[in-house]
mmCIF file of C-alpha atoms in Angstrom:
data_model
loop_
_atom_site.group_PDB
_atom_site.id
_atom_site.type_symbol
_atom_site.label_atom_id
_atom_site.label_comp_id
_atom_site.label_asym_id
_atom_site.label_seq_id
_atom_site.Cartn_x
_atom_site.Cartn_y
_atom_site.Cartn_z
ATOM 1 C CA MET E 229 -53.583 50.250 37.205
ATOM 2 C CA ARG E 230 -50.375 48.971 38.260
ATOM 3 C CA ILE E 231 -49.267 46.365 36.223
ATOM 4 C CA ALA E 232 -46.385 43.906 36.594
ATOM 5 C CA ILE E 233 -44.825 41.911 33.959
ATOM 6 C CA PHE E 234 -42.332 39.253 34.157
ATOM 7 C CA LEU E 235 -39.150 38.260 32.544
ATOM 8 C CA PHE E 236 -36.888 35.498 32.503
ATOM 9 C CA GLU E 237 -34.601 33.603 31.101
ATOM 10 C CA GLY E 238 -35.144 32.457 28.134
ATOM 11 C CA VAL E 239 -38.515 34.335 27.512
ATOM 12 C CA THR E 240 -40.138 34.507 23.733
ATOM 13 C CA ALA E 241 -39.058 38.430 23.085
ATOM 14 C CA LEU E 242 -42.979 39.234 21.792
ATOM 15 C CA ASP E 243 -44.591 37.518 24.875
ATOM 16 C CA PRO E 244 -43.983 39.949 26.957
ATOM 17 C CA ILE E 245 -43.497 43.024 24.578
ATOM 18 C CA GLY E 246 -46.742 42.273 22.621
ATOM 19 C CA ILE E 247 -49.018 42.578 25.631
ATOM 20 C CA TYR E 248 -47.267 45.909 27.204
ATOM 21 C CA ASP E 249 -47.473 47.595 23.538
ATOM 22 C CA PRO E 250 -51.385 48.394 24.412
ATOM 23 C CA LEU E 251 -51.478 48.579 27.812
ATOM 24 C CA ALA E 252 -48.689 50.877 27.910
ATOM 25 C CA ARG E 253 -50.811 53.013 25.591
ATOM 26 C CA LEU E 254 -53.793 53.906 27.963
ATOM 27 C CA PRO E 255 -53.898 56.490 30.590
ATOM 28 C CA ASP E 256 -53.372 56.257 34.125
ATOM 29 C CA THR E 257 -51.442 52.971 33.797
ATOM 30 C CA GLU E 258 -47.747 52.116 35.200
ATOM 31 C CA ILE E 259 -45.848 48.841 33.908
ATOM 32 C CA ILE E 260 -43.185 47.458 35.974
ATOM 33 C CA PHE E 261 -41.043 44.878 34.596
ATOM 34 C CA VAL E 262 -39.757 42.137 37.289
ATOM 35 C CA SER E 263 -37.691 38.896 37.243
ATOM 36 C CA GLU E 264 -37.080 36.506 39.829
ATOM 37 C CA THR E 265 -33.899 38.252 41.319
ATOM 38 C CA GLY E 266 -34.080 41.640 39.271
ATOM 39 C CA ASP E 267 -31.122 40.664 36.883
ATOM 40 C CA PRO E 268 -31.484 40.963 33.133
ATOM 41 C CA CYS E 269 -33.292 38.549 31.412
ATOM 42 C CA ARG E 270 -32.266 37.131 27.646
ATOM 43 C CA THR E 271 -34.526 35.882 25.372
ATOM 44 C CA GLY E 272 -34.948 32.081 24.076
ATOM 45 C CA ASP E 273 -32.810 33.073 20.972
ATOM 46 C CA GLY E 274 -30.117 34.708 23.177
ATOM 47 C CA PHE E 275 -30.018 37.720 20.843
ATOM 48 C CA LEU E 276 -32.076 40.218 23.116
ATOM 49 C CA SER E 277 -31.490 41.471 26.671
ATOM 50 C CA LEU E 278 -34.122 42.691 28.877
ATOM 51 C CA ALA E 279 -33.614 44.704 32.034
ATOM 52 C CA PRO E 280 -36.309 44.583 34.797
ATOM 53 C CA SER E 281 -36.857 47.184 37.208
ATOM 54 C CA ALA E 282 -37.231 45.224 40.189
ATOM 55 C CA ALA E 283 -37.437 41.153 41.869
ATOM 56 C CA ILE E 284 -40.380 39.871 42.170
ATOM 57 C CA GLY E 285 -39.904 39.123 46.139
ATOM 58 C CA ASP E 286 -39.305 42.856 46.226
ATOM 59 C CA LEU E 287 -42.703 44.046 44.583
ATOM 60 C CA GLU E 288 -45.202 45.414 46.153
ATOM 61 C CA PRO E 289 -48.857 44.425 45.256
ATOM 62 C CA VAL E 290 -50.426 45.307 41.919
ATOM 63 C CA ASP E 291 -53.446 45.272 40.080
ATOM 64 C CA MET E 292 -52.331 42.850 37.365
ATOM 65 C CA LEU E 293 -49.756 40.246 37.415
ATOM 66 C CA LEU E 294 -48.972 39.269 33.541
ATOM 67 C CA ILE E 295 -46.727 36.310 32.814
ATOM 68 C CA PRO E 296 -45.193 35.682 29.361
ATOM 69 C CA GLY E 297 -44.119 32.049 28.078
ATOM 70 C CA GLY E 298 -40.529 31.274 26.705
ATOM 71 C CA SER E 299 -37.697 28.250 26.077
ATOM 72 C CA THR E 300 -38.008 24.962 27.715
ATOM 73 C CA ASP E 301 -35.070 25.418 29.713
ATOM 74 C CA GLY E 302 -36.572 28.691 31.012
ATOM 75 C CA LEU E 303 -39.902 27.477 31.775
ATOM 76 C CA ARG E 304 -38.593 24.769 33.868
ATOM 77 C CA GLN E 305 -36.426 26.425 35.512
ATOM 78 C CA CYS E 306 -39.508 28.671 36.625
ATOM 79 C CA MET E 307 -42.051 25.796 37.223
ATOM 80 C CA GLY E 308 -39.417 24.623 39.472
ATOM 81 C CA SER E 309 -38.371 27.522 41.641
ATOM 82 C CA GLU E 310 -40.293 27.289 45.241
ATOM 83 C CA GLY E 311 -39.103 30.943 45.594
ATOM 84 C CA LEU E 312 -40.881 32.054 42.250
ATOM 85 C CA ARG E 313 -43.971 29.902 42.256
ATOM 86 C CA SER E 314 -44.931 31.215 45.823
ATOM 87 C CA GLY E 315 -43.853 35.114 44.969
ATOM 88 C CA ILE E 316 -46.452 34.611 41.950
ATOM 89 C CA ALA E 317 -48.997 33.107 44.255
ATOM 90 C CA ARG E 318 -48.450 35.629 47.124
ATOM 91 C CA LEU E 319 -49.001 38.552 43.841
ATOM 92 C CA ASP E 320 -51.946 36.899 43.108
ATOM 93 C CA GLN E 321 -53.782 37.087 46.173
ATOM 94 C CA THR E 322 -54.286 41.138 45.858
ATOM 95 C CA THR E 323 -54.437 41.087 41.915
ATOM 96 C CA ILE E 324 -57.722 42.038 39.922
ATOM 97 C CA ILE E 325 -56.350 40.429 36.791
ATOM 98 C CA THR E 326 -53.728 37.625 36.656
ATOM 99 C CA ALA E 327 -52.890 36.622 32.840
ATOM 100 C CA SER E 328 -50.220 34.882 30.655
ATOM 101 C CA VAL E 329 -49.229 34.806 27.321
ATOM 102 C CA CYS E 330 -48.596 31.643 25.433
ATOM 103 C CA THR E 331 -46.656 29.003 27.408
ATOM 104 C CA GLY E 332 -46.671 31.612 30.547
ATOM 105 C CA SER E 333 -50.057 29.696 31.109
ATOM 106 C CA LEU E 334 -48.049 26.632 32.447
ATOM 107 C CA ILE E 335 -45.793 29.071 34.895
ATOM 108 C CA LEU E 336 -49.345 29.782 36.457
ATOM 109 C CA GLY E 337 -50.126 26.635 36.597
ATOM 110 C CA ALA E 338 -47.068 25.329 38.616
ATOM 111 C CA SER E 339 -48.077 28.393 40.914
ATOM 112 C CA GLY E 340 -51.530 26.382 41.592
ATOM 113 C CA LEU E 341 -53.207 29.148 39.912
ATOM 114 C CA LEU E 342 -55.364 27.217 36.982
ATOM 115 C CA ARG E 343 -56.559 23.937 38.946
ATOM 116 C CA GLY E 344 -60.449 23.496 38.273
ATOM 117 C CA ARG E 345 -59.996 26.456 35.409
ATOM 118 C CA LYS E 346 -60.118 26.543 31.849
ATOM 119 C CA ALA E 347 -57.154 28.362 29.866
ATOM 120 C CA THR E 348 -55.244 28.166 26.374
ATOM 121 C CA THR E 349 -51.511 27.848 25.502
ATOM 122 C CA ASN E 350 -49.441 27.700 22.734
ATOM 123 C CA TRP E 351 -50.838 24.802 20.819
ATOM 124 C CA ARG E 352 -47.495 23.009 21.152
ATOM 125 C CA ALA E 353 -48.061 22.931 24.880
ATOM 126 C CA LYS E 354 -51.704 21.791 25.207
ATOM 127 C CA GLU E 355 -50.745 18.757 26.912
ATOM 128 C CA TYR E 356 -48.999 20.062 29.717
ATOM 129 C CA LEU E 357 -51.980 22.148 30.849
ATOM 130 C CA ALA E 358 -53.560 19.064 32.043
ATOM 131 C CA ARG E 359 -50.918 18.276 34.438
ATOM 132 C CA PHE E 360 -51.786 21.537 36.278
ATOM 133 C CA GLY E 361 -55.646 20.353 36.342
ATOM 134 C CA ALA E 362 -56.628 22.881 33.475
ATOM 135 C CA GLU E 363 -58.437 22.214 30.796
ATOM 136 C CA TYR E 364 -57.695 23.539 27.505
ATOM 137 C CA THR E 365 -59.742 25.745 25.556
ATOM 138 C CA GLY E 366 -57.808 25.919 21.673
ATOM 139 C CA GLU E 367 -59.185 29.803 22.006
ATOM 140 C CA ARG E 368 -57.226 32.558 20.932
ATOM 141 C CA VAL E 369 -57.854 34.078 24.708
ATOM 142 C CA THR E 370 -59.457 32.867 27.462
ATOM 143 C CA LYS E 371 -61.314 34.243 30.603
ATOM 144 C CA ALA E 372 -61.904 32.251 33.544
ATOM 145 C CA GLU E 373 -62.708 34.601 36.736
ATOM 146 C CA LYS E 374 -60.139 37.065 36.947
ATOM 147 C CA TYR E 375 -57.634 34.877 34.845
ATOM 148 C CA TRP E 376 -56.952 35.230 31.146
ATOM 149 C CA THR E 377 -54.593 33.125 29.353
ATOM 150 C CA SER E 378 -53.726 33.451 25.529
ATOM 151 C CA ALA E 379 -52.897 31.190 22.997
ATOM 152 C CA GLY E 380 -49.107 31.476 21.209
ATOM 153 C CA VAL E 381 -47.081 34.493 21.034
ATOM 154 C CA THR E 382 -48.898 37.049 18.615
ATOM 155 C CA ALA E 383 -51.700 36.254 20.354
ATOM 156 C CA GLY E 384 -50.359 38.251 23.923
ATOM 157 C CA ILE E 385 -51.456 41.192 21.269
ATOM 158 C CA ASP E 386 -54.915 39.745 21.180
ATOM 159 C CA LEU E 387 -54.723 39.536 25.303
ATOM 160 C CA GLY E 388 -53.510 42.823 25.492
ATOM 161 C CA LEU E 389 -56.301 44.303 23.603
ATOM 162 C CA ALA E 390 -58.841 42.448 24.891
ATOM 163 C CA LEU E 391 -57.673 43.581 28.599
ATOM 164 C CA CYS E 392 -57.727 47.074 27.408
ATOM 165 C CA GLY E 393 -61.253 47.029 26.634
ATOM 166 C CA HIS E 394 -62.116 44.833 30.144
ATOM 167 C CA ILE E 395 -60.282 47.849 32.215
ATOM 168 C CA ALA E 396 -60.794 51.068 29.995
ATOM 169 C CA GLY E 397 -64.063 50.401 27.899
ATOM 170 C CA ASP E 398 -63.928 49.567 24.511
ATOM 171 C CA GLU E 399 -64.246 52.718 22.696
ATOM 172 C CA LEU E 400 -60.719 53.216 24.496
ATOM 173 C CA ALA E 401 -59.213 49.690 23.097
ATOM 174 C CA ALA E 402 -60.539 50.054 19.651
ATOM 175 C CA ALA E 403 -58.798 53.227 19.623
ATOM 176 C CA VAL E 404 -55.754 51.373 21.185
ATOM 177 C CA GLU E 405 -56.316 49.133 18.215
ATOM 178 C CA LEU E 406 -56.222 51.819 15.842
ATOM 179 C CA ALA E 407 -53.220 53.740 16.585
ATOM 180 C CA MET E 408 -51.235 50.306 16.590
ATOM 181 C CA GLU E 409 -52.642 49.805 13.277
ATOM 182 C CA TYR E 410 -53.603 46.042 14.399
ATOM 183 C CA ASP E 411 -54.807 44.607 11.341
ATOM 184 C CA PRO E 412 -53.215 41.503 10.743
ATOM 185 C CA LYS E 413 -53.249 39.894 7.237
ATOM 186 C CA PRO E 414 -50.627 36.600 7.482
ATOM 187 C CA PRO E 415 -49.215 35.747 4.253
ATOM 188 C CA PHE E 416 -49.523 32.116 4.639
ATOM 189 C CA GLY E 417 -52.709 31.308 6.324
ATOM 190 C CA THR E 418 -51.174 28.750 8.289
ATOM 191 C CA GLY E 419 -50.707 30.434 11.752
ATOM 192 C CA ASN E 420 -53.709 28.357 13.331
ATOM 193 C CA PRO E 421 -52.494 24.940 13.706
ATOM 194 C CA HIS E 422 -55.828 23.716 12.446
ATOM 195 C CA ASN E 423 -54.724 24.992 9.560
ATOM 196 C CA ALA E 424 -51.334 23.975 9.240
ATOM 197 C CA PRO E 425 -50.479 20.759 7.279
ATOM 198 C CA ALA E 426 -48.750 18.230 9.026
ATOM 199 C CA ASP E 427 -45.191 18.906 7.140
ATOM 200 C CA ARG E 428 -45.450 22.352 8.331
ATOM 201 C CA GLN E 429 -45.523 21.369 11.976
ATOM 202 C CA LYS E 430 -42.938 18.962 11.610
ATOM 203 C CA ILE E 431 -40.599 22.035 10.026
ATOM 204 C CA VAL E 432 -41.621 23.702 13.845
ATOM 205 C CA MET E 433 -40.963 21.061 16.004
ATOM 206 C CA GLU E 434 -37.754 20.372 14.075
ATOM 207 C CA VAL E 435 -36.161 23.418 12.231
ATOM 208 C CA LEU E 436 -36.972 26.356 14.288
ATOM 209 C CA ARG E 437 -35.611 28.356 17.330
ATOM 210 C CA GLY E 438 -38.561 28.494 20.061
#
C-alpha cells in the first residue's frame, strides 16, 4: 500500500502525524510526505517544520492520498492554488482511498471531490463544507464511497485506525490500537462541541492558537 500524506505551510502538526502513526505500523506500507513544491512546511503555530520528500506534481500514482487541515491562511492558499487542486484531482483518479483530517476536507472540497457526498470536518468549519456541495455529518469519521473524512485534529487517529481496519482487517487494526495504547480518557470531557458550554467555545474562538 503506497500512501501519500500532503503537507502545507500552516498545517496542524497532529493532523498528518496522528493518521501517519497507525498506518506506519502496518506491514507492507510505504508512506511518502509531499508538499506543493517539495519544500519544508511550518506548522500553523510556527514552532515546527516538517520536511516532505517530493512535490505533489512529481508524485507517481498512490493507493491512498491523505490531506490534513491547518491554519486559515494555509487553507486559503491551498484552496486558491489551481496547480495544487489539479494535482490532488489527478492523484485521486487512481487512488483506492482519498481521505482528509480536520479542515483538510475543505481542500478536498475545493478540488471538487466532495460534491454530493457526506463528509465531516472540524466543528468550527462545518458551514464551509456546504459551499463545496458536501453534506456535513458531524461524525468523528465519515466514509462516502472511497472518500473518508474525520472531525478535528485528534479524530485523525481514529481515522488512521479505521483505515488500518479497512485495508488490513480488524484483527491487525486492533493490534495497532493496542500497540499505540490508544485508550483516550479526556480529563475535561469537553472535546465534543455538543458537551462544551458556550463560554468554553468562546475561548477556543478568541484565545487559542489554531
